[in-house]
Amino acid sequence: MGHILVLSGAGRYADTIHDFDATSEAVSQILTERGHQVEVRRSYPEALDHLAGADLLIVNTGGGDPEEEWDYIPEWSRAHNKILEHHEAGKPILGLHTACNTFCDWELWPSILGGKWVLGTSGHPERSYAVFEPMPEAADHPILRGVEQVVVYDERYSDLDINPLATPLLFHETGEEFQPMCWVMGNSVVYDGMGHSPRSYYSASRRQLLCNEVLWLLNWKRRETAAKAAAQVTPEPTQPVL
């Protein structure tokens, strides 16, 4: 079990569409019931002062006002650097829903997360019950263990700009097009596009997905150690055929 910091949308990274307090509380309750220590902090720069002590950062923040001029704020620049330090240390990050459209004043964020919302291109149909299915090539990924599909009342983000190095896990089919909405970036970052409202977390399959994502991310060090050990194994020389 791990110490998890949930960064919840407020101030600069809130909007008028999402109730970040409510969705962050839903996430906290689910993960606390699984034995994790969860701390929810609203997204002000000082919220990240103790990020170094967290095992996992969950980003549940929004894009603010799209018409706003993103002025440079030194306190937020320092806060962004703390997230970067967390990431460069190999420690995990889970981005939820509007995490693909947050930190618009920080150009490195999309490369960390593995994708972004593109204003004027990305979108979604009206909220409804939706089915998210595993990408065939990712069906055996540990995050999808016990998750044959996710059926949830939520939004279906479409036409996101996804890094080609990301590994898509789940997609929805909308307008006869397959749209990835959950992916892994590297060894320690996951983006999960679900979570518009607390109603998203009423779904048992959606809750299972969230818990699987967190467990996989918290095991980042074990995967890293195993990969290093495998790289150091020297194959035995083969005997020449006489």
PDB file of C-alpha atoms in Angstrom, residues 95-98 154-157 181-182 191-197 200-201:
ATOM      1  CA  GLY A  95      -3.589  11.635 -14.673  1.00  0.00           C
ATOM      2  CA  LEU A  96      -7.383  11.546 -14.519  1.00  0.00           C
ATOM      3  CA  HIS A  97      -9.903  12.948 -17.014  1.00  0.00           C
ATOM      4  CA  THR A  98      -8.974  16.618 -17.557  1.00  0.00           C
ATOM      5  CA  ASP A 154     -19.004   9.326 -18.485  1.00  0.00           C
ATOM      6  CA  GLU A 155     -17.584  11.349 -21.341  1.00  0.00           C
ATOM      7  CA  ARG A 156     -15.850   9.830 -24.352  1.00  0.00           C
ATOM      8  CA  TYR A 157     -12.876  12.009 -25.165  1.00  0.00           C
ATOM      9  CA  MET A 181      -8.780   7.098 -23.839  1.00  0.00           C
ATOM     10  CA  CYS A 182      -6.460   5.331 -21.410  1.00  0.00           C
ATOM     11  CA  TYR A 191      -3.529   8.541 -18.205  1.00  0.00           C
ATOM     12  CA  ASP A 192      -7.160   7.542 -17.568  1.00  0.00           C
ATOM     13  CA  GLY A 193      -9.678   9.774 -19.353  1.00  0.00           C
ATOM     14  CA  MET A 194     -12.663   8.754 -17.250  1.00  0.00           C
ATOM     15  CA  GLY A 195     -13.888  10.591 -14.170  1.00  0.00           C
ATOM     16  CA  HIS A 196     -16.036  13.555 -15.237  1.00  0.00           C
ATOM     17  CA  SER A 197     -18.191  13.352 -12.114  1.00  0.00           C
ATOM     18  CA  SER A 200     -18.233   7.719 -12.975  1.00  0.00           C
ATOM     19  CA  TYR A 201     -17.054   5.987  -9.826  1.00  0.00           C
TER      20      TYR A 201
END
